[in-house]
PDB file of N, CA, C and O in Angstrom:
ATOM      1  N   MET A   1       0.849  -1.185   0.000  1.00 63.00           N
ATOM      2  CA  MET A   1       0.000   0.000   0.000  1.00 63.00           C
ATOM      3  C   MET A   1       0.889   1.240   0.000  1.00 63.00           C
ATOM      4  O   MET A   1       1.977   1.241   0.575  1.00 63.00           O
ATOM      5  N   ALA A   2       0.415   2.271  -0.639  1.00 79.00           N
ATOM      6  CA  ALA A   2       1.174   3.506  -0.720  1.00 79.00           C
ATOM      7  C   ALA A   2       1.309   4.159   0.651  1.00 79.00           C
ATOM      8  O   ALA A   2       0.397   4.107   1.471  1.00 79.00           O
ATOM      9  N   ALA A   3       2.477   4.711   0.900  1.00 88.00           N
ATOM     10  CA  ALA A   3       2.718   5.376   2.182  1.00 88.00           C
ATOM     11  C   ALA A   3       1.927   6.678   2.267  1.00 88.00           C
ATOM     12  O   ALA A   3       1.458   7.050   3.340  1.00 88.00           O
ATOM     13  N   ARG A   4       1.783   7.346   1.113  1.00 93.00           N
ATOM     14  CA  ARG A   4       1.032   8.610   1.080  1.00 93.00           C
ATOM     15  C   ARG A   4      -0.395   8.330   0.682  1.00 93.00           C
ATOM     16  O   ARG A   4      -0.688   8.058  -0.488  1.00 93.00           O
ATOM     17  N   LYS A   5      -1.287   8.386   1.658  1.00 91.00           N
ATOM     18  CA  LYS A   5      -2.689   8.126   1.405  1.00 91.00           C
ATOM     19  C   LYS A   5      -3.467   9.437   1.413  1.00 91.00           C
ATOM     20  O   LYS A   5      -3.123  10.341   2.157  1.00 91.00           O
ATOM     21  N   SER A   6      -4.530   9.465   0.640  1.00 94.00           N
ATOM     22  CA  SER A   6      -5.382  10.650   0.662  1.00 94.00           C
ATOM     23  C   SER A   6      -6.189  10.652   1.953  1.00 94.00           C
ATOM     24  O   SER A   6      -6.421   9.605   2.561  1.00 94.00           O
ATOM     25  N   SER A   7      -6.613  11.822   2.370  1.00 94.00           N
ATOM     26  CA  SER A   7      -7.340  11.971   3.635  1.00 94.00           C
ATOM     27  C   SER A   7      -8.650  11.180   3.668  1.00 94.00           C
ATOM     28  O   SER A   7      -8.917  10.492   4.660  1.00 94.00           O
ATOM     29  N   PRO A   8      -9.495  11.235   2.631  1.00 94.00           N
ATOM     30  CA  PRO A   8     -10.731  10.458   2.675  1.00 94.00           C
ATOM     31  C   PRO A   8     -10.483   8.953   2.758  1.00 94.00           C
ATOM     32  O   PRO A   8     -11.196   8.230   3.443  1.00 94.00           O
ATOM     33  N   ARG A   9      -9.438   8.489   2.086  1.00 94.00           N
ATOM     34  CA  ARG A   9      -9.101   7.066   2.129  1.00 94.00           C
ATOM     35  C   ARG A   9      -8.671   6.664   3.531  1.00 94.00           C
ATOM     36  O   ARG A   9      -9.015   5.584   4.027  1.00 94.00           O
ATOM     37  N   LYS A  10      -7.902   7.522   4.190  1.00 94.00           N
ATOM     38  CA  LYS A  10      -7.467   7.270   5.562  1.00 94.00           C
ATOM     39  C   LYS A  10      -8.668   7.145   6.500  1.00 94.00           C
ATOM     40  O   LYS A  10      -8.707   6.266   7.359  1.00 94.00           O
ATOM     41  N   ILE A  11      -9.652   8.024   6.310  1.00 95.00           N
ATOM     42  CA  ILE A  11     -10.858   8.007   7.145  1.00 95.00           C
ATOM     43  C   ILE A  11     -11.620   6.693   6.940  1.00 95.00           C
ATOM     44  O   ILE A  11     -12.078   6.080   7.902  1.00 95.00           O
ATOM     45  N   ARG A  12     -11.728   6.241   5.681  1.00 95.00           N
ATOM     46  CA  ARG A  12     -12.416   4.985   5.394  1.00 95.00           C
ATOM     47  C   ARG A  12     -11.685   3.797   6.005  1.00 95.00           C
ATOM     48  O   ARG A  12     -12.307   2.882   6.545  1.00 95.00           O
ATOM     49  N   LEU A  13     -10.351   3.819   5.946  1.00 94.00           N
ATOM     50  CA  LEU A  13      -9.558   2.737   6.536  1.00 94.00           C
ATOM     51  C   LEU A  13      -9.691   2.728   8.053  1.00 94.00           C
ATOM     52  O   LEU A  13      -9.755   1.668   8.676  1.00 94.00           O
ATOM     53  N   LEU A  14      -9.740   3.916   8.661  1.00 94.00           N
ATOM     54  CA  LEU A  14      -9.919   4.013  10.109  1.00 94.00           C
ATOM     55  C   LEU A  14     -11.260   3.437  10.532  1.00 94.00           C
ATOM     56  O   LEU A  14     -11.352   2.756  11.560  1.00 94.00           O
ATOM     57  N   LYS A  15     -12.294   3.696   9.751  1.00 94.00           N
ATOM     58  CA  LYS A  15     -13.612   3.160  10.064  1.00 94.00           C
ATOM     59  C   LYS A  15     -13.590   1.637  10.029  1.00 94.00           C
ATOM     60  O   LYS A  15     -14.155   0.968  10.892  1.00 94.00           O
ATOM     61  N   LYS A  16     -12.913   1.076   9.034  1.00 94.00           N
ATOM     62  CA  LYS A  16     -12.835  -0.378   8.907  1.00 94.00           C
ATOM     63  C   LYS A  16     -12.050  -0.993  10.063  1.00 94.00           C
ATOM     64  O   LYS A  16     -12.402  -2.070  10.543  1.00 94.00           O
ATOM     65  N   THR A  17     -10.998  -0.311  10.525  1.00 94.00           N
ATOM     66  CA  THR A  17     -10.234  -0.840  11.663  1.00 94.00           C
ATOM     67  C   THR A  17     -11.057  -0.786  12.943  1.00 94.00           C
ATOM     68  O   THR A  17     -10.968  -1.688  13.765  1.00 94.00           O
ATOM     69  N   ARG A  18     -11.874   0.247  13.098  1.00 94.00           N
ATOM     70  CA  ARG A  18     -12.746   0.337  14.273  1.00 94.00           C
ATOM     71  C   ARG A  18     -13.814  -0.755  14.237  1.00 94.00           C
ATOM     72  O   ARG A  18     -14.162  -1.340  15.256  1.00 94.00           O
ATOM     73  N   GLN A  19     -14.345  -1.035  13.055  1.00 94.00           N
ATOM     74  CA  GLN A  19     -15.365  -2.079  12.909  1.00 94.00           C
ATOM     75  C   GLN A  19     -14.801  -3.464  13.190  1.00 94.00           C
ATOM     76  O   GLN A  19     -15.523  -4.344  13.641  1.00 94.00           O
ATOM     77  N   ALA A  20     -13.511  -3.662  12.930  1.00 94.00           N
ATOM     78  CA  ALA A  20     -12.902  -4.979  13.109  1.00 94.00           C
ATOM     79  C   ALA A  20     -12.464  -5.241  14.550  1.00 94.00           C
ATOM     80  O   ALA A  20     -11.958  -6.316  14.840  1.00 94.00           O
ATOM     81  N   SER A  21     -12.682  -4.280  15.451  1.00 95.00           N
ATOM     82  CA  SER A  21     -12.241  -4.455  16.829  1.00 95.00           C
ATOM     83  C   SER A  21     -13.172  -5.388  17.587  1.00 95.00           C
ATOM     84  O   SER A  21     -14.352  -5.510  17.242  1.00 95.00           O
ATOM     85  N   PRO A  22     -12.662  -6.060  18.643  1.00 96.00           N
ATOM     86  CA  PRO A  22     -13.528  -6.974  19.398  1.00 96.00           C
ATOM     87  C   PRO A  22     -14.540  -6.221  20.253  1.00 96.00           C
ATOM     88  O   PRO A  22     -14.420  -5.021  20.468  1.00 96.00           O
ATOM     89  N   VAL A  23     -15.520  -6.951  20.744  1.00 96.00           N
ATOM     90  CA  VAL A  23     -16.554  -6.365  21.604  1.00 96.00           C
ATOM     91  C   VAL A  23     -15.926  -6.044  22.964  1.00 96.00           C
ATOM     92  O   VAL A  23     -15.212  -6.877  23.523  1.00 96.00           O
ATOM     93  N   PRO A  24     -16.158  -4.847  23.506  1.00 96.00           N
ATOM     94  CA  PRO A  24     -15.595  -4.494  24.811  1.00 96.00           C
ATOM     95  C   PRO A  24     -16.108  -5.401  25.928  1.00 96.00           C
ATOM     96  O   PRO A  24     -17.221  -5.921  25.871  1.00 96.00           O
ATOM     97  N   ALA A  25     -15.272  -5.585  26.951  1.00 97.00           N
ATOM     98  CA  ALA A  25     -15.601  -6.494  28.049  1.00 97.00           C
ATOM     99  C   ALA A  25     -16.839  -6.035  28.806  1.00 97.00           C
ATOM    100  O   ALA A  25     -17.646  -6.864  29.242  1.00 97.00           O
ATOM    101  N   TRP A  26     -17.025  -4.711  28.938  1.00 97.00           N
ATOM    102  CA  TRP A  26     -18.170  -4.213  29.713  1.00 97.00           C
ATOM    103  C   TRP A  26     -19.495  -4.509  29.015  1.00 97.00           C
ATOM    104  O   TRP A  26     -20.519  -4.715  29.659  1.00 97.00           O
ATOM    105  N   ILE A  27     -19.478  -4.573  27.687  1.00 96.00           N
ATOM    106  CA  ILE A  27     -20.694  -4.906  26.943  1.00 96.00           C
ATOM    107  C   ILE A  27     -21.025  -6.388  27.130  1.00 96.00           C
ATOM    108  O   ILE A  27     -22.188  -6.750  27.281  1.00 96.00           O
ATOM    109  N   ILE A  28     -19.990  -7.232  27.136  1.00 97.00           N
ATOM    110  CA  ILE A  28     -20.196  -8.667  27.369  1.00 97.00           C
ATOM    111  C   ILE A  28     -20.813  -8.876  28.748  1.00 97.00           C
ATOM    112  O   ILE A  28     -21.754  -9.662  28.912  1.00 97.00           O
ATOM    113  N   LEU A  29     -20.327  -8.148  29.744  1.00 97.00           N
ATOM    114  CA  LEU A  29     -20.865  -8.253  31.094  1.00 97.00           C
ATOM    115  C   LEU A  29     -22.285  -7.698  31.184  1.00 97.00           C
ATOM    116  O   LEU A  29     -23.146  -8.274  31.842  1.00 97.00           O
ATOM    117  N   LYS A  30     -22.516  -6.572  30.509  1.00 96.00           N
ATOM    118  CA  LYS A  30     -23.825  -5.914  30.559  1.00 96.00           C
ATOM    119  C   LYS A  30     -24.921  -6.784  29.938  1.00 96.00           C
ATOM    120  O   LYS A  30     -26.040  -6.825  30.434  1.00 96.00           O
ATOM    121  N   THR A  31     -24.582  -7.484  28.868  1.00 96.00           N
ATOM    122  CA  THR A  31     -25.578  -8.307  28.182  1.00 96.00           C
ATOM    123  C   THR A  31     -25.608  -9.737  28.717  1.00 96.00           C
ATOM    124  O   THR A  31     -26.252 -10.598  28.125  1.00 96.00           O
ATOM    125  N   LYS A  32     -24.923  -9.971  29.805  1.00 96.00           N
ATOM    126  CA  LYS A  32     -24.846 -11.313  30.425  1.00 96.00           C
ATOM    127  C   LYS A  32     -24.380 -12.370  29.426  1.00 96.00           C
ATOM    128  O   LYS A  32     -24.956 -13.451  29.303  1.00 96.00           O
ATOM    129  N   ARG A  33     -23.371 -12.021  28.669  1.00 95.00           N
ATOM    130  CA  ARG A  33     -22.702 -12.887  27.681  1.00 95.00           C
ATOM    131  C   ARG A  33     -23.590 -13.303  26.520  1.00 95.00           C
ATOM    132  O   ARG A  33     -23.334 -14.311  25.861  1.00 95.00           O
ATOM    133  N   ASN A  34     -24.653 -12.541  26.261  1.00 96.00           N
ATOM    134  CA  ASN A  34     -25.437 -12.786  25.049  1.00 96.00           C
ATOM    135  C   ASN A  34     -24.660 -12.327  23.824  1.00 96.00           C
ATOM    136  O   ASN A  34     -24.715 -12.962  22.778  1.00 96.00           O
ATOM    137  N   VAL A  35     -23.954 -11.211  23.968  1.00 94.00           N
ATOM    138  CA  VAL A  35     -23.124 -10.692  22.884  1.00 94.00           C
ATOM    139  C   VAL A  35     -21.675 -10.973  23.264  1.00 94.00           C
ATOM    140  O   VAL A  35     -21.142 -10.369  24.181  1.00 94.00           O
ATOM    141  N   ARG A  36     -21.046 -11.920  22.580  1.00 95.00           N
ATOM    142  CA  ARG A  36     -19.658 -12.252  22.901  1.00 95.00           C
ATOM    143  C   ARG A  36     -18.702 -11.848  21.793  1.00 95.00           C
ATOM    144  O   ARG A  36     -17.619 -11.362  22.066  1.00 95.00           O
ATOM    145  N   THR A  37     -19.103 -12.110  20.556  1.00 96.00           N
ATOM    146  CA  THR A  37     -18.212 -11.823  19.434  1.00 96.00           C
ATOM    147  C   THR A  37     -18.803 -10.737  18.552  1.00 96.00           C
ATOM    148  O   THR A  37     -20.014 -10.536  18.523  1.00 96.00           O
ATOM    149  N   ASN A  38     -17.938 -10.080  17.836  1.00 95.00           N
ATOM    150  CA  ASN A  38     -18.342  -9.053  16.888  1.00 95.00           C
ATOM    151  C   ASN A  38     -18.681  -9.737  15.560  1.00 95.00           C
ATOM    152  O   ASN A  38     -17.810 -10.361  14.955  1.00 95.00           O
ATOM    153  N   PRO A  39     -19.925  -9.634  15.088  1.00 94.00           N
ATOM    154  CA  PRO A  39     -20.268 -10.291  13.824  1.00 94.00           C
ATOM    155  C   PRO A  39     -19.577  -9.662  12.609  1.00 94.00           C
ATOM    156  O   PRO A  39     -19.427 -10.319  11.575  1.00 94.00           O
ATOM    157  N   LYS A  40     -19.152  -8.405  12.750  1.00 91.00           N
ATOM    158  CA  LYS A  40     -18.462  -7.731  11.643  1.00 91.00           C
ATOM    159  C   LYS A  40     -16.946  -7.879  11.727  1.00 91.00           C
ATOM    160  O   LYS A  40     -16.232  -7.200  11.001  1.00 91.00           O
ATOM    161  N   ARG A  41     -16.453  -8.744  12.588  1.00 94.00           N
ATOM    162  CA  ARG A  41     -15.008  -8.913  12.773  1.00 94.00           C
ATOM    163  C   ARG A  41     -14.368  -9.368  11.470  1.00 94.00           C
ATOM    164  O   ARG A  41     -14.849 -10.285  10.800  1.00 94.00           O
ATOM    165  N   ARG A  42     -13.260  -8.746  11.118  1.00 93.00           N
ATOM    166  CA  ARG A  42     -12.590  -9.025   9.850  1.00 93.00           C
ATOM    167  C   ARG A  42     -11.106  -9.188  10.109  1.00 93.00           C
ATOM    168  O   ARG A  42     -10.484  -8.394  10.789  1.00 93.00           O
ATOM    169  N   ALA A  43     -10.518 -10.261   9.559  1.00 92.00           N
ATOM    170  CA  ALA A  43      -9.083 -10.479   9.685  1.00 92.00           C
ATOM    171  C   ALA A  43      -8.355  -9.553   8.717  1.00 92.00           C
ATOM    172  O   ALA A  43      -8.729  -9.462   7.548  1.00 92.00           O
ATOM    173  N   TRP A  44      -7.359  -8.868   9.193  1.00 90.00           N
ATOM    174  CA  TRP A  44      -6.677  -7.846   8.387  1.00 90.00           C
ATOM    175  C   TRP A  44      -5.943  -8.431   7.204  1.00 90.00           C
ATOM    176  O   TRP A  44      -5.750  -7.774   6.186  1.00 90.00           O
ATOM    177  N   ARG A  45      -5.521  -9.689   7.297  1.00 92.00           N
ATOM    178  CA  ARG A  45      -4.747 -10.254   6.212  1.00 92.00           C
ATOM    179  C   ARG A  45      -5.587 -11.083   5.234  1.00 92.00           C
ATOM    180  O   ARG A  45      -5.377 -11.021   4.044  1.00 92.00           O
ATOM    181  N   SER A  46      -6.544 -11.845   5.771  1.00 93.00           N
ATOM    182  CA  SER A  46      -7.260 -12.806   4.915  1.00 93.00           C
ATOM    183  C   SER A  46      -8.345 -12.156   4.061  1.00 93.00           C
ATOM    184  O   SER A  46      -8.619 -12.641   2.971  1.00 93.00           O
ATOM    185  N   THR A  47      -8.994 -11.088   4.530  1.00 91.00           N
ATOM    186  CA  THR A  47     -10.056 -10.468   3.723  1.00 91.00           C
ATOM    187  C   THR A  47      -9.652  -9.062   3.316  1.00 91.00           C
ATOM    188  O   THR A  47      -9.079  -8.311   4.112  1.00 91.00           O
ATOM    189  N   ASP A  48      -9.985  -8.725   2.086  1.00 92.00           N
ATOM    190  CA  ASP A  48      -9.593  -7.437   1.522  1.00 92.00           C
ATOM    191  C   ASP A  48     -10.604  -6.359   1.870  1.00 92.00           C
ATOM    192  O   ASP A  48     -11.807  -6.639   1.976  1.00 92.00           O
ATOM    193  N   VAL A  49     -10.116  -5.139   2.053  1.00 91.00           N
ATOM    194  CA  VAL A  49     -10.988  -3.996   2.319  1.00 91.00           C
ATOM    195  C   VAL A  49     -11.103  -3.198   1.035  1.00 91.00           C
ATOM    196  O   VAL A  49     -10.107  -2.729   0.495  1.00 91.00           O
ATOM    197  N   GLU A  50     -12.316  -3.062   0.544  1.00 89.00           N
ATOM    198  CA  GLU A  50     -12.538  -2.336  -0.712  1.00 89.00           C
ATOM    199  C   GLU A  50     -12.771  -0.860  -0.411  1.00 89.00           C
ATOM    200  O   GLU A  50     -13.903  -0.397  -0.322  1.00 89.00           O
ATOM    201  N   VAL A  51     -11.687  -0.104  -0.207  1.00 86.00           N
ATOM    202  CA  VAL A  51     -11.844   1.312   0.090  1.00 86.00           C
ATOM    203  C   VAL A  51     -11.397   2.197  -1.076  1.00 86.00           C
ATOM    204  O   VAL A  51     -11.715   3.363  -1.107  1.00 86.00           O
ATOM    205  N   GLY A  52     -10.645   1.648  -2.009  1.00 75.00           N
ATOM    206  CA  GLY A  52     -10.274   2.414  -3.191  1.00 75.00           C
ATOM    207  C   GLY A  52      -9.106   3.315  -3.064  1.00 75.00           C
ATOM    208  O   GLY A  52      -8.755   3.967  -2.184  1.00 75.00           O
TER     209      GLY A  52
END
């Protein structure tokens, strides 16, 4: 990937990294372990991000 990224592309990549984060521990506790995993979790290497 290019070292010099455009600002809108950076924002889109940041959104994707936030979406790929795990569910916080306090949410797991609050929901009594009904919500354990993030359904939108994405592996950074195996799946491609179509941000352009």
